[in-house]
Amino acid sequence: MLRRHTCILLACLLAAGTVAAQATPAQADTIKVGITFSATGPAASLGIAQRNSVALFPKQIAGQDVEYIVLDDGGDTSRAVANMRKLIDENNVDLIMGSTVTPASLAMLGVAAEKQVPMIATAASGALIAPMDAQRHWVFKTPQNDGLMADAIVQNMTKAGIKTVAFIGFSDAYGDGWLNEFTRATKAAGIEITTVEKYARPDTSVTGQVLKIMATAPQAVLVAGSGTPAALPQKTLRERGYKGPIYQTHGITNNEFLKVGGKDVEGTILPTGPILVADQLPDSNPVKAVALSYIHAYDAMYGAGTASPFGANAYDAMLLFKAAVPAALSHAKPGTAEFRSALRDGIEGLHGVVLDHGIATMSPTDHNGFDTSARVMVTIQNSTWKLLP
Amino acid sequence: MMDLSILLALLQDGVVSGAVYGLLALALVLVFAVTRVILIPVGELVSFTALTYAGLEDGQIPEALPLLLALGALAFLRGALQDRGRSLGSLALQTLVLPAAIAGCAVLIAPLHAGIAVQAGLAIAVVAPMAPLLYRIAFRPLPEASVLVKLIAAVGVHLALTGLGLLCFGPEGARGPAFSDAVLTLGPMILTGQAVWVIFCTTAAMAALWAFFRLSLAGAALRATAINRRGARLVGISPDRSGLLAFWLAGLIAGLSGVLIAPLTTVYYDGGFLIGLKGFVAAIIAGLGSYPLAIAAALVVGVVESLSAFWASDFKEVIVFSVIIPVLLWRSLRHCAVGEEE
């Protein structure tokens, strides 16, 4: 009885799948963009914002229809690679966007080079585009390098006269990446790291780590975590009576962090892309208009106050792509190897493109293209983000 | 570097986490003893309760309600199919009417900001009934299956619940309000009100469970089923009903743990898994058989976790999960495998 039901169900699913596959129109002139974001799994809060942003992408660029095919990789390395191969082999896409998380994006590098398809990652780690080699030749990245952000934190610390700092970060690629960059930046500035502590996202307590930090009596603490779990060490530090300044990274920039952190995260100092405080930027900053138009469009579709800098990383990938399309179209037709190659060259040649997160100028050795215009220091005041001068 | 006040703080922290792991270990041991199911989805129930509790603080109507009602409807269909229409009335009462009644109460009470005790109770009431519904859907159809098949079913339920959790609660974590903001200073030790509450609630729940098993007929029936399924059946105890009761208790225990953990940390839709896994480590150390041993093991796990967080935070999880290896070695030398008998 049960077995028969299962068979019928399976048959229905298979049939539905076949129909869906056939329904995809095989138009030759449409530019196809394959996208794999982590809309489920541990990075879902970033991936959902990025997937939602796809709905805001233009349906036509330079008079050419553009089709976006969005898949979910759950933050899983092998699924991201499988998605990418599927998009390239079955859908013959001209460009790949994603993935949201660094490990998955790193695994995708090889496929981009093998299939010669340009890829714009929306994951943060600098390892995605440096050191430049034959694989990374095909890969670009929209989020700022951790190094850029780490330098901003260390500059701020030097200005404040801080000589000793403790580090507590995620025990994953995010925390390790930050530890590397932060160690490099502090060494150059002569700041001593008193202790390095790690914790995991679902941990129920960081009391042990915090007590150790307090035993080393640092003048400041840097928390390298993303999203709401980054509030836990800060809350515990304040609970245990730590009075020094606490720095965070740009991984925390969503409103849930403010809500979960409450009064314990007041006065936090962090570097971030200018989009977070777009309305506080001076009108002379060209990023302001671009960022505000993204925020308004996103909020109009998903509700006021829902736009986040993470979703804007995906929108920036589209802006890069859009800027490179016209020149590529004059070289070749979409769907061909020549078009993909021209698209890659076009993105690499972009100069002074204004994005949500800053102004990008690409070069053969820099596939991120951001300079210091892509970062601002902000603090938290009365549960809102305030731009620091 | 380690002085007395640090040691005491670490121990206190370890005991608080250990108490929660202990509750979950109890639920795991109970369910395994009665039904031979390793209840991996217990972690999801913990995070669902915690998120519901945190949502109620904002006066939100619990996001888990559609899930509860859908599980109820699914359990009804599954039960009606399996029993071929027998005793539909009581089935409908338990799988359709009860969830609907809970949902109705929740919709009425949620916007009232009725106070922490009511909110905690309501969060448990919304999530705990999911456990018996899951039993009806996934485990009741496999009464005589091997432990491995049941384990696979449990993994399936865990994966399904994780996805449904993302759908219901969204990707963001939340933190519930503390039961008490008081801070007591006892000599060199700082005791937070929440820690006292966790230890108090855990102890009370354990005492209540002990009383239930020793003093009530239903508890005795559960124990009988745990000791010998076939024997229990011969004296007229329905293993099916015992299984349902065990899942009810597991749901309530998981709900309580969720409410206790919500003010301590940010809970995510998938965060309960790791917490449940640590309860599982404790349950394994206890051989999935002894309640007092499981609680003691959970306290050890909590303290080991807390101490290793201080000394080697990089390797904290490695250390915690490695604790299981010497115990397994020792057990496999002393005992034969548990579970495949009957």
PDB file of N, CA, C and O in Angstrom, chain B residues 158-202:
ATOM      1  N   HIS B 158      15.030  14.707  11.345  1.00  0.00           N
ATOM      2  CA  HIS B 158      15.893  15.835  11.714  1.00  0.00           C
ATOM      3  C   HIS B 158      16.120  16.765  10.523  1.00  0.00           C
ATOM      4  O   HIS B 158      15.969  17.986  10.627  1.00  0.00           O
ATOM      5  N   LEU B 159      16.440  16.178   9.377  1.00  0.00           N
ATOM      6  CA  LEU B 159      16.706  17.006   8.189  1.00  0.00           C
ATOM      7  C   LEU B 159      15.454  17.753   7.753  1.00  0.00           C
ATOM      8  O   LEU B 159      15.498  18.938   7.419  1.00  0.00           O
ATOM      9  N   ALA B 160      14.321  17.046   7.790  1.00  0.00           N
ATOM     10  CA  ALA B 160      13.076  17.687   7.379  1.00  0.00           C
ATOM     11  C   ALA B 160      12.743  18.843   8.317  1.00  0.00           C
ATOM     12  O   ALA B 160      12.381  19.937   7.872  1.00  0.00           O
ATOM     13  N   LEU B 161      12.905  18.610   9.621  1.00  0.00           N
ATOM     14  CA  LEU B 161      12.569  19.664  10.586  1.00  0.00           C
ATOM     15  C   LEU B 161      13.500  20.861  10.435  1.00  0.00           C
ATOM     16  O   LEU B 161      13.079  22.005  10.608  1.00  0.00           O
ATOM     17  N   THR B 162      14.780  20.608  10.117  1.00  0.00           N
ATOM     18  CA  THR B 162      15.701  21.733   9.937  1.00  0.00           C
ATOM     19  C   THR B 162      15.204  22.627   8.809  1.00  0.00           C
ATOM     20  O   THR B 162      15.147  23.855   8.956  1.00  0.00           O
ATOM     21  N   GLY B 163      14.826  22.006   7.690  1.00  0.00           N
ATOM     22  CA  GLY B 163      14.322  22.798   6.571  1.00  0.00           C
ATOM     23  C   GLY B 163      13.043  23.530   6.917  1.00  0.00           C
ATOM     24  O   GLY B 163      12.889  24.715   6.635  1.00  0.00           O
ATOM     25  N   LEU B 164      12.118  22.817   7.585  1.00  0.00           N
ATOM     26  CA  LEU B 164      10.850  23.451   7.954  1.00  0.00           C
ATOM     27  C   LEU B 164      11.093  24.578   8.961  1.00  0.00           C
ATOM     28  O   LEU B 164      10.389  25.587   8.943  1.00  0.00           O
ATOM     29  N   GLY B 165      12.091  24.392   9.820  1.00  0.00           N
ATOM     30  CA  GLY B 165      12.433  25.433  10.794  1.00  0.00           C
ATOM     31  C   GLY B 165      12.861  26.712  10.096  1.00  0.00           C
ATOM     32  O   GLY B 165      12.445  27.807  10.472  1.00  0.00           O
ATOM     33  N   LEU B 166      13.678  26.569   9.052  1.00  0.00           N
ATOM     34  CA  LEU B 166      14.112  27.753   8.293  1.00  0.00           C
ATOM     35  C   LEU B 166      12.899  28.438   7.671  1.00  0.00           C
ATOM     36  O   LEU B 166      12.768  29.659   7.672  1.00  0.00           O
ATOM     37  N   LEU B 167      11.973  27.614   7.183  1.00  0.00           N
ATOM     38  CA  LEU B 167      10.770  28.146   6.551  1.00  0.00           C
ATOM     39  C   LEU B 167       9.917  28.912   7.559  1.00  0.00           C
ATOM     40  O   LEU B 167       9.404  29.992   7.278  1.00  0.00           O
ATOM     41  N   CYS B 168       9.760  28.347   8.770  1.00  0.00           N
ATOM     42  CA  CYS B 168       8.893  28.968   9.780  1.00  0.00           C
ATOM     43  C   CYS B 168       9.553  30.177  10.422  1.00  0.00           C
ATOM     44  O   CYS B 168       8.948  31.231  10.549  1.00  0.00           O
ATOM     45  N   PHE B 169      10.804  29.995  10.864  1.00  0.00           N
ATOM     46  CA  PHE B 169      11.401  31.018  11.729  1.00  0.00           C
ATOM     47  C   PHE B 169      12.335  31.953  10.987  1.00  0.00           C
ATOM     48  O   PHE B 169      12.762  32.966  11.524  1.00  0.00           O
ATOM     49  N   GLY B 170      12.716  31.607   9.764  1.00  0.00           N
ATOM     50  CA  GLY B 170      13.661  32.449   9.047  1.00  0.00           C
ATOM     51  C   GLY B 170      15.079  32.184   9.523  1.00  0.00           C
ATOM     52  O   GLY B 170      15.288  31.468  10.494  1.00  0.00           O
ATOM     53  N   PRO B 171      16.058  32.776   8.836  1.00  0.00           N
ATOM     54  CA  PRO B 171      17.451  32.438   9.120  1.00  0.00           C
ATOM     55  C   PRO B 171      18.028  33.138  10.342  1.00  0.00           C
ATOM     56  O   PRO B 171      19.094  32.772  10.803  1.00  0.00           O
ATOM     57  N   GLU B 172      17.334  34.144  10.861  1.00  0.00           N
ATOM     58  CA  GLU B 172      17.938  34.900  11.947  1.00  0.00           C
ATOM     59  C   GLU B 172      17.723  34.235  13.298  1.00  0.00           C
ATOM     60  O   GLU B 172      16.716  33.584  13.521  1.00  0.00           O
ATOM     61  N   GLY B 173      18.677  34.423  14.180  1.00  0.00           N
ATOM     62  CA  GLY B 173      18.555  33.894  15.532  1.00  0.00           C
ATOM     63  C   GLY B 173      17.805  34.868  16.415  1.00  0.00           C
ATOM     64  O   GLY B 173      17.549  36.005  16.042  1.00  0.00           O
ATOM     65  N   ALA B 174      17.430  34.404  17.592  1.00  0.00           N
ATOM     66  CA  ALA B 174      16.765  35.276  18.536  1.00  0.00           C
ATOM     67  C   ALA B 174      17.186  34.884  19.937  1.00  0.00           C
ATOM     68  O   ALA B 174      17.689  33.792  20.168  1.00  0.00           O
ATOM     69  N   ARG B 175      16.972  35.794  20.849  1.00  0.00           N
ATOM     70  CA  ARG B 175      17.346  35.553  22.228  1.00  0.00           C
ATOM     71  C   ARG B 175      16.155  35.887  23.098  1.00  0.00           C
ATOM     72  O   ARG B 175      15.557  36.948  22.942  1.00  0.00           O
ATOM     73  N   GLY B 176      15.779  34.986  23.985  1.00  0.00           N
ATOM     74  CA  GLY B 176      14.601  35.200  24.823  1.00  0.00           C
ATOM     75  C   GLY B 176      14.940  36.032  26.037  1.00  0.00           C
ATOM     76  O   GLY B 176      16.102  36.221  26.377  1.00  0.00           O
ATOM     77  N   PRO B 177      13.899  36.553  26.720  1.00  0.00           N
ATOM     78  CA  PRO B 177      14.140  37.323  27.935  1.00  0.00           C
ATOM     79  C   PRO B 177      14.558  36.406  29.089  1.00  0.00           C
ATOM     80  O   PRO B 177      14.120  35.265  29.174  1.00  0.00           O
ATOM     81  N   ALA B 178      15.426  36.904  29.959  1.00  0.00           N
ATOM     82  CA  ALA B 178      15.867  36.119  31.115  1.00  0.00           C
ATOM     83  C   ALA B 178      14.743  36.029  32.141  1.00  0.00           C
ATOM     84  O   ALA B 178      13.906  36.924  32.240  1.00  0.00           O
ATOM     85  N   PHE B 179      14.718  34.915  32.894  1.00  0.00           N
ATOM     86  CA  PHE B 179      13.721  34.776  33.953  1.00  0.00           C
ATOM     87  C   PHE B 179      13.993  35.763  35.074  1.00  0.00           C
ATOM     88  O   PHE B 179      13.102  36.222  35.748  1.00  0.00           O
ATOM     89  N   SER B 180      15.291  36.055  35.267  1.00  0.00           N
ATOM     90  CA  SER B 180      15.638  36.962  36.351  1.00  0.00           C
ATOM     91  C   SER B 180      16.953  37.636  36.007  1.00  0.00           C
ATOM     92  O   SER B 180      17.865  37.007  35.479  1.00  0.00           O
ATOM     93  N   ASP B 181      17.044  38.944  36.269  1.00  0.00           N
ATOM     94  CA  ASP B 181      18.276  39.664  35.978  1.00  0.00           C
ATOM     95  C   ASP B 181      19.156  39.773  37.214  1.00  0.00           C
ATOM     96  O   ASP B 181      20.180  40.439  37.204  1.00  0.00           O
ATOM     97  N   ALA B 182      18.716  39.141  38.318  1.00  0.00           N
ATOM     98  CA  ALA B 182      19.440  39.275  39.576  1.00  0.00           C
ATOM     99  C   ALA B 182      20.850  38.706  39.452  1.00  0.00           C
ATOM    100  O   ALA B 182      21.096  37.777  38.704  1.00  0.00           O
ATOM    101  N   VAL B 183      21.790  39.307  40.169  1.00  0.00           N
ATOM    102  CA  VAL B 183      23.145  38.778  40.247  1.00  0.00           C
ATOM    103  C   VAL B 183      23.496  38.647  41.728  1.00  0.00           C
ATOM    104  O   VAL B 183      23.448  39.617  42.472  1.00  0.00           O
ATOM    105  N   LEU B 184      23.780  37.422  42.145  1.00  0.00           N
ATOM    106  CA  LEU B 184      24.133  37.194  43.545  1.00  0.00           C
ATOM    107  C   LEU B 184      25.642  37.055  43.659  1.00  0.00           C
ATOM    108  O   LEU B 184      26.279  36.452  42.795  1.00  0.00           O
ATOM    109  N   THR B 185      26.210  37.616  44.722  1.00  0.00           N
ATOM    110  CA  THR B 185      27.644  37.452  44.946  1.00  0.00           C
ATOM    111  C   THR B 185      27.852  36.612  46.200  1.00  0.00           C
ATOM    112  O   THR B 185      27.454  37.013  47.301  1.00  0.00           O
ATOM    113  N   LEU B 186      28.396  35.428  46.012  1.00  0.00           N
ATOM    114  CA  LEU B 186      28.666  34.542  47.141  1.00  0.00           C
ATOM    115  C   LEU B 186      30.174  34.399  47.258  1.00  0.00           C
ATOM    116  O   LEU B 186      30.785  33.606  46.537  1.00  0.00           O
ATOM    117  N   GLY B 187      30.790  35.176  48.145  1.00  0.00           N
ATOM    118  CA  GLY B 187      32.244  35.125  48.265  1.00  0.00           C
ATOM    119  C   GLY B 187      32.875  35.445  46.923  1.00  0.00           C
ATOM    120  O   GLY B 187      32.556  36.473  46.314  1.00  0.00           O
ATOM    121  N   PRO B 188      33.748  34.577  46.415  1.00  0.00           N
ATOM    122  CA  PRO B 188      34.414  34.870  45.143  1.00  0.00           C
ATOM    123  C   PRO B 188      33.547  34.532  43.934  1.00  0.00           C
ATOM    124  O   PRO B 188      33.969  34.703  42.810  1.00  0.00           O
ATOM    125  N   MET B 189      32.340  34.031  44.171  1.00  0.00           N
ATOM    126  CA  MET B 189      31.543  33.535  43.054  1.00  0.00           C
ATOM    127  C   MET B 189      30.422  34.504  42.699  1.00  0.00           C
ATOM    128  O   MET B 189      29.726  35.001  43.581  1.00  0.00           O
ATOM    129  N   ILE B 190      30.278  34.779  41.390  1.00  0.00           N
ATOM    130  CA  ILE B 190      29.151  35.588  40.930  1.00  0.00           C
ATOM    131  C   ILE B 190      28.114  34.628  40.350  1.00  0.00           C
ATOM    132  O   ILE B 190      28.404  33.863  39.439  1.00  0.00           O
ATOM    133  N   LEU B 191      26.915  34.677  40.907  1.00  0.00           N
ATOM    134  CA  LEU B 191      25.883  33.741  40.489  1.00  0.00           C
ATOM    135  C   LEU B 191      24.796  34.530  39.773  1.00  0.00           C
ATOM    136  O   LEU B 191      24.211  35.443  40.344  1.00  0.00           O
ATOM    137  N   THR B 192      24.503  34.189  38.508  1.00  0.00           N
ATOM    138  CA  THR B 192      23.442  34.929  37.829  1.00  0.00           C
ATOM    139  C   THR B 192      22.091  34.275  38.124  1.00  0.00           C
ATOM    140  O   THR B 192      22.005  33.067  38.363  1.00  0.00           O
ATOM    141  N   GLY B 193      21.055  35.114  38.090  1.00  0.00           N
ATOM    142  CA  GLY B 193      19.714  34.616  38.369  1.00  0.00           C
ATOM    143  C   GLY B 193      19.303  33.522  37.394  1.00  0.00           C
ATOM    144  O   GLY B 193      18.688  32.525  37.772  1.00  0.00           O
ATOM    145  N   GLN B 194      19.687  33.710  36.135  1.00  0.00           N
ATOM    146  CA  GLN B 194      19.303  32.740  35.120  1.00  0.00           C
ATOM    147  C   GLN B 194      19.910  31.364  35.421  1.00  0.00           C
ATOM    148  O   GLN B 194      19.261  30.333  35.267  1.00  0.00           O
ATOM    149  N   ALA B 195      21.184  31.379  35.893  1.00  0.00           N
ATOM    150  CA  ALA B 195      21.844  30.107  36.218  1.00  0.00           C
ATOM    151  C   ALA B 195      21.079  29.390  37.325  1.00  0.00           C
ATOM    152  O   ALA B 195      20.851  28.171  37.260  1.00  0.00           O
ATOM    153  N   VAL B 196      20.664  30.165  38.349  1.00  0.00           N
ATOM    154  CA  VAL B 196      19.909  29.556  39.450  1.00  0.00           C
ATOM    155  C   VAL B 196      18.615  28.953  38.923  1.00  0.00           C
ATOM    156  O   VAL B 196      18.236  27.835  39.268  1.00  0.00           O
ATOM    157  N   TRP B 197      17.942  29.685  38.027  1.00  0.00           N
ATOM    158  CA  TRP B 197      16.689  29.197  37.453  1.00  0.00           C
ATOM    159  C   TRP B 197      16.903  27.908  36.667  1.00  0.00           C
ATOM    160  O   TRP B 197      16.113  26.972  36.763  1.00  0.00           O
ATOM    161  N   VAL B 198      17.966  27.875  35.866  1.00  0.00           N
ATOM    162  CA  VAL B 198      18.222  26.680  35.061  1.00  0.00           C
ATOM    163  C   VAL B 198      18.399  25.475  35.968  1.00  0.00           C
ATOM    164  O   VAL B 198      17.796  24.416  35.766  1.00  0.00           O
ATOM    165  N   ILE B 199      19.228  25.647  37.013  1.00  0.00           N
ATOM    166  CA  ILE B 199      19.505  24.509  37.893  1.00  0.00           C
ATOM    167  C   ILE B 199      18.235  24.112  38.647  1.00  0.00           C
ATOM    168  O   ILE B 199      17.907  22.933  38.773  1.00  0.00           O
ATOM    169  N   PHE B 200      17.472  25.120  39.074  1.00  0.00           N
ATOM    170  CA  PHE B 200      16.240  24.828  39.795  1.00  0.00           C
ATOM    171  C   PHE B 200      15.243  24.068  38.908  1.00  0.00           C
ATOM    172  O   PHE B 200      14.706  23.027  39.290  1.00  0.00           O
ATOM    173  N   CYS B 201      15.027  24.576  37.693  1.00  0.00           N
ATOM    174  CA  CYS B 201      14.041  23.949  36.803  1.00  0.00           C
ATOM    175  C   CYS B 201      14.473  22.524  36.439  1.00  0.00           C
ATOM    176  O   CYS B 201      13.645  21.610  36.379  1.00  0.00           O
ATOM    177  N   THR B 202      15.778  22.365  36.176  1.00  0.00           N
ATOM    178  CA  THR B 202      16.259  21.040  35.808  1.00  0.00           C
ATOM    179  C   THR B 202      16.033  20.054  36.945  1.00  0.00           C
ATOM    180  O   THR B 202      15.536  18.943  36.747  1.00  0.00           O
TER     181      THR B 202
END
